[in-house]
Short mmCIF file of C-alpha atoms in Angstrom, two decimals:
data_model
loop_
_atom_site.label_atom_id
_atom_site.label_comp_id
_atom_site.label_asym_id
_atom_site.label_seq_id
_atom_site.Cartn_x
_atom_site.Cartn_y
_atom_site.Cartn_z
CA UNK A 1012 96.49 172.08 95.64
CA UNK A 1013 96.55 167.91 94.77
CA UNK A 1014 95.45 165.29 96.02
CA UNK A 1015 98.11 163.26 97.96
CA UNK A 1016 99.14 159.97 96.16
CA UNK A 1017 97.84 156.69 97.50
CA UNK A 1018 100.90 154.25 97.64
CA UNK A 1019 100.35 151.16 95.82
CA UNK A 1020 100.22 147.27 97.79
CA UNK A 1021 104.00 146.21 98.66
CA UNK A 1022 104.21 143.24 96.42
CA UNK A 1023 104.70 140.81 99.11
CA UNK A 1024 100.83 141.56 99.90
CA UNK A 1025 100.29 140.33 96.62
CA UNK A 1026 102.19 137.31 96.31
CA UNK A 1027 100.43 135.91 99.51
CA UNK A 1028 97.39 136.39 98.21
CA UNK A 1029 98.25 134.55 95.47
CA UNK A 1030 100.05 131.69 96.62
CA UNK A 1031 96.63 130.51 98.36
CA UNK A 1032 94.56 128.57 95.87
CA UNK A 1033 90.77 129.81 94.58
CA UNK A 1034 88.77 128.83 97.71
CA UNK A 1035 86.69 126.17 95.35
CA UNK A 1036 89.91 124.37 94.29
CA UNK A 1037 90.87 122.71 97.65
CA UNK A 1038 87.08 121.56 98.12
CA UNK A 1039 86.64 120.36 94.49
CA UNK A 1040 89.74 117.91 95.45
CA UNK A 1041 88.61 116.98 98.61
CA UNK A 1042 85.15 116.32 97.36
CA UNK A 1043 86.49 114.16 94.42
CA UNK A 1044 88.57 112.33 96.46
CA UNK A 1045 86.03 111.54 98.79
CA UNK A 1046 83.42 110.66 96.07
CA UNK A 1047 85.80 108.28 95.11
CA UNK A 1048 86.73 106.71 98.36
CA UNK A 1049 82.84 106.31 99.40
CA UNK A 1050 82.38 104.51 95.73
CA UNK A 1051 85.25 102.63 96.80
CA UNK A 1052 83.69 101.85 100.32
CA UNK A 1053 79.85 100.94 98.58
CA UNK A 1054 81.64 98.08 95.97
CA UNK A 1055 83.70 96.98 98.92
CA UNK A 1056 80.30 96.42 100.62
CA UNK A 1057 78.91 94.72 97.65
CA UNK A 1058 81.63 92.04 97.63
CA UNK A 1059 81.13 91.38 101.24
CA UNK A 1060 78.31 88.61 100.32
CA UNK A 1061 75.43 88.11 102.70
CA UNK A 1062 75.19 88.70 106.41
CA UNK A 1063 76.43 85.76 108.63
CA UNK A 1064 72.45 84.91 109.22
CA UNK A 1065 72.20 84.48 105.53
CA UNK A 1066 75.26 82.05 104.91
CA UNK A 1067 74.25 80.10 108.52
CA UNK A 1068 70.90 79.94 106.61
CA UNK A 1069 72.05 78.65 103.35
CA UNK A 1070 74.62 76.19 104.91
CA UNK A 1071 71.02 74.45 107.15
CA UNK A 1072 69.74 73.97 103.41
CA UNK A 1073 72.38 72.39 102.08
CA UNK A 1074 73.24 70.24 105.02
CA UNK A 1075 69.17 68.62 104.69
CA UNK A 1076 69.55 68.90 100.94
CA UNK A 1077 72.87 66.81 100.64
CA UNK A 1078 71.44 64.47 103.64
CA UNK A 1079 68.25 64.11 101.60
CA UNK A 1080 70.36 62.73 99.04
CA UNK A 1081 71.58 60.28 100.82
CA UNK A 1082 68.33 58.48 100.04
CA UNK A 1083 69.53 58.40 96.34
CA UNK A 1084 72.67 57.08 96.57
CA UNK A 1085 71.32 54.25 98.83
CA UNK A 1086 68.86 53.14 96.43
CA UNK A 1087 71.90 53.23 93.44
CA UNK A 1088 74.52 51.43 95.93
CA UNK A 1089 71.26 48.21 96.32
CA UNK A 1090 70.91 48.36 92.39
CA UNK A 1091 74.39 48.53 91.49
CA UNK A 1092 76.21 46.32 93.72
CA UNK A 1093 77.59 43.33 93.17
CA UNK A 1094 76.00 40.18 94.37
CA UNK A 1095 78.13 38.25 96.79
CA UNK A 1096 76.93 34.63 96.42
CA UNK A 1097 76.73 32.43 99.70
CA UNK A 1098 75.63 28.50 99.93
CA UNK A 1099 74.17 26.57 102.73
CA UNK A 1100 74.45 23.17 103.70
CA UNK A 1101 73.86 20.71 106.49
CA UNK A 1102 76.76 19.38 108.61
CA UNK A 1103 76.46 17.13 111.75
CA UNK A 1104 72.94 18.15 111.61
CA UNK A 1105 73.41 21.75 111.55
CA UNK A 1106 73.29 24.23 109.23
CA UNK A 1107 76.35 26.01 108.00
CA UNK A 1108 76.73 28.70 105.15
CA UNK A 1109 79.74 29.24 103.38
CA UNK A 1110 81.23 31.70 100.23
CA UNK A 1111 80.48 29.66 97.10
CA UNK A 1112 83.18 31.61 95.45
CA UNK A 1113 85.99 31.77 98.06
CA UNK A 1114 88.30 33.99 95.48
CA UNK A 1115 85.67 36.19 94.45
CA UNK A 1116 86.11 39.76 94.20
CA UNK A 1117 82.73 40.55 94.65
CA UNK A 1118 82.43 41.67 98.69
CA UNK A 1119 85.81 44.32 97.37
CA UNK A 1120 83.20 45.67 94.31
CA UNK A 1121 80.82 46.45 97.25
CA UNK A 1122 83.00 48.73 98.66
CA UNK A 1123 83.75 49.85 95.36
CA UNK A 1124 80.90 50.79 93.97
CA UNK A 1125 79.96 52.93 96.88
CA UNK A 1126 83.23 54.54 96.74
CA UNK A 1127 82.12 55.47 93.60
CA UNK A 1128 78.92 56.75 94.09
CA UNK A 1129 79.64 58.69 96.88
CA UNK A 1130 82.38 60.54 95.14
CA UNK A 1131 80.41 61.48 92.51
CA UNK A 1132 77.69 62.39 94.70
CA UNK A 1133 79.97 64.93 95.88
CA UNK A 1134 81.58 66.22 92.57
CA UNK A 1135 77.46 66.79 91.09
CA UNK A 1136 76.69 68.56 94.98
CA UNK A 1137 79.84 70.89 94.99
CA UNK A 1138 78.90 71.99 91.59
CA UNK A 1139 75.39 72.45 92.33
CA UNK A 1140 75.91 74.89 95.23
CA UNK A 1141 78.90 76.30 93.54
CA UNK A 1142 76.46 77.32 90.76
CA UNK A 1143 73.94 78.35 93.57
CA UNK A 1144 76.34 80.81 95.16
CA UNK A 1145 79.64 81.39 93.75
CA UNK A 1146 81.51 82.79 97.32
CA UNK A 1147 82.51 80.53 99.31
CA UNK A 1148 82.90 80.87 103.02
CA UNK A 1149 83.13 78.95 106.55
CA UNK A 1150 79.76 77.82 106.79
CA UNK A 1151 79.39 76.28 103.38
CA UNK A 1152 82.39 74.64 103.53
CA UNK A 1153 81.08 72.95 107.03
CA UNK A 1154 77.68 72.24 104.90
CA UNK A 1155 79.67 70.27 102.55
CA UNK A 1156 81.29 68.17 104.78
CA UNK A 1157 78.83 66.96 107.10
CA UNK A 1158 75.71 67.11 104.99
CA UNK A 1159 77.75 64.30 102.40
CA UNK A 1160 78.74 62.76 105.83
CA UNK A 1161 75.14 62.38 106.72
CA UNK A 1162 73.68 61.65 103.33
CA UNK A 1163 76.87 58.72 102.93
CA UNK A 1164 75.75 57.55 106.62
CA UNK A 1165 72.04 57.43 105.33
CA UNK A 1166 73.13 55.70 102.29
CA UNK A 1167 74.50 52.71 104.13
CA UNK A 1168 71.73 52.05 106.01
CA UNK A 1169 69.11 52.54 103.29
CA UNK A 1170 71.15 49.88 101.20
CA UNK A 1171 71.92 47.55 103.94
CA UNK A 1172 67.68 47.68 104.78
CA UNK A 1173 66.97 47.37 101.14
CA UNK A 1174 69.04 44.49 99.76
CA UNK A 1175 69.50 40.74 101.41
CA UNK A 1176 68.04 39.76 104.84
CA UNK A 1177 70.28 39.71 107.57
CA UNK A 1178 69.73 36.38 108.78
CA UNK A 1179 71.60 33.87 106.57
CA UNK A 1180 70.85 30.86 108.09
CA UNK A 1181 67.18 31.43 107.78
CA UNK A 1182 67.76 32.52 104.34
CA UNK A 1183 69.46 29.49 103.26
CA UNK A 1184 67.08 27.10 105.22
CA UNK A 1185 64.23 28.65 103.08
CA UNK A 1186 66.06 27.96 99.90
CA UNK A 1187 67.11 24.93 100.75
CA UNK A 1188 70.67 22.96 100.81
CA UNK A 1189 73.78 23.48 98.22
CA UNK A 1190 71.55 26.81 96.37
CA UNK A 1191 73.01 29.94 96.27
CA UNK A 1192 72.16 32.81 97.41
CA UNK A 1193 72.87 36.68 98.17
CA UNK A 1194 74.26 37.84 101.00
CA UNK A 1195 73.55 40.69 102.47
CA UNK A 1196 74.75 44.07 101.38
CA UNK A 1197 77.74 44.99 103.73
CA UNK A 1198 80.34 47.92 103.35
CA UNK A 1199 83.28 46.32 105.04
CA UNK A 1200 85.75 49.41 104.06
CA UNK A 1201 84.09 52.42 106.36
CA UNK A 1202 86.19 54.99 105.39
CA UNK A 1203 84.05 54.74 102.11
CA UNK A 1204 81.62 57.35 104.37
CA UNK A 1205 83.75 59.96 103.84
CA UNK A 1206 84.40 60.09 100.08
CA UNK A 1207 81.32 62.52 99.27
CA UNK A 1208 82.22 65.27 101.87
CA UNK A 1209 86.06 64.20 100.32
CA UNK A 1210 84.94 64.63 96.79
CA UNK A 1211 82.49 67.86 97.46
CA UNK A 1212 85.28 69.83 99.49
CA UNK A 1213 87.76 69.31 97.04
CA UNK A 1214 85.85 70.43 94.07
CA UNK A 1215 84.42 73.06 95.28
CA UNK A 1216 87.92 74.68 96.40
CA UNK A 1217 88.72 74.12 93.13
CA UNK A 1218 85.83 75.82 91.35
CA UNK A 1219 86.22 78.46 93.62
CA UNK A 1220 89.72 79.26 93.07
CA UNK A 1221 89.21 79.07 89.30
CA UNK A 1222 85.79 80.31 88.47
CA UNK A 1223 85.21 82.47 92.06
CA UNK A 1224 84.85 86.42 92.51
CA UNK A 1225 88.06 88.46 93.11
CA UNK A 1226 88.84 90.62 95.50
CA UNK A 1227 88.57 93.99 94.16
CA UNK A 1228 92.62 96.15 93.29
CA UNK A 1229 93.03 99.04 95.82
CA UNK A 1230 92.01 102.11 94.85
CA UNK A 1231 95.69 104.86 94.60
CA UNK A 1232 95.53 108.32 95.05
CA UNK A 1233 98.18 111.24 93.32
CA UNK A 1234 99.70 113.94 95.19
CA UNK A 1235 97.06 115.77 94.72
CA UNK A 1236 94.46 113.94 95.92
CA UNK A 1237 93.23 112.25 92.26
CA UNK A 1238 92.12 108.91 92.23
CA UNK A 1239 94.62 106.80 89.87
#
């Protein structure tokens, strides 16, 4: 007597077995591709910059910084600036002062020279804090604008205090009749207060589009699943 036969698998058994893939494969790819989108997500958070506290933080400093500054460009604007020469004299009994140059440029080289200053003030600060921290962002960009609108406001007054009296008719009654003297330090053109936060914006936009970070290529996956 034998055995009875065993009948082999139909071979549609084993062609579903394998048309599944090894039960590591599908996880290996999912793991990869996962590894790589969580890389993807930590650099992403790296280029974010600092927290909102931080930049609000950073843009106080430079505000007092650049208004501090202010101080500087004062002191340059009372050395620098031209001289604008007045005389006094008696008429009917009362005093009177007059230009002593009536076609002098000299009260337009005030304005000028402030001009000046100011926007290099805000070339040399936009570099500064563009060397400081490289991203940019709303809150710096507001720092740059009003802190050289402060320091240019503090500029005018430190200059005005620091060169000529204000009084010209007691000024020309102590030097006496027909000598000249300085008048005081005016800025006639007032949009001159707004050539440092001019001067600072614009440079720093353009060190920043130049010289700034990049925002980092999106990461492509294959059919599979592979990063590319």
């Amino acid at each position: 007597m034998t055995a009875p036969l065993t009948p082999p698998p139909p071979p549609h058994e084993q062609s579903s077995h394998r048309a599944w893939p090894p039960a590591g494969a599908g996880h290996g790819a999912g793991g990869h591709a996962h590894a790589v989108a969580h890389g993807s997500a930590q650099a992403s958070k790296g280029e974010d910059g600092p927290g909102m506290k931080t930049e609000l933080r950073e843009a106080t400093v430079i505000t007092v910084v650049l208004a501090l500054c202010g101080v500087l460009l004062g002191v340059l604007w009372d050395w620098l600036a031209p001289r604008v020469p007045l005389v006094g004299d008696v008429v009917s009994g009362t005093w009177v002062v007059y230009l002593k140059d009536t076609e002098g440029e000299q009260s337009i080289g005030v304005d000028g020279t402030f001009t000046l200053l100011a926007l290099a003030f805000g070339a040399v600060s936009a570099f500064v804090v563009f060397l400081v921290r490289r991203r940019g962002g709303a809150p710096l960009v507001v720092a740059l604008g009003l802190g050289g609108l402060l320091g240019s406001l503090l500029a005018w007054r430190l200059g005005v205090w620091l060169g000529p009296g204000q009084d010209v008719l007691a000024h020309a009654k102590d030097v006496g009749k027909g000598v000249t003297f300085s008048a005081p330090l005016e800025l006639a053109a007032k949009g001159a207060l707004l050539a440092w936060s001019f001067s600072g914006l614009l440079v720093h936009l353009g060190l920043t589009a130049l010289f700034g970070p990049r925002d980092p290529e999106p990461v492509g996956y294959g059919p599979h699943g592979e990063a590319r």
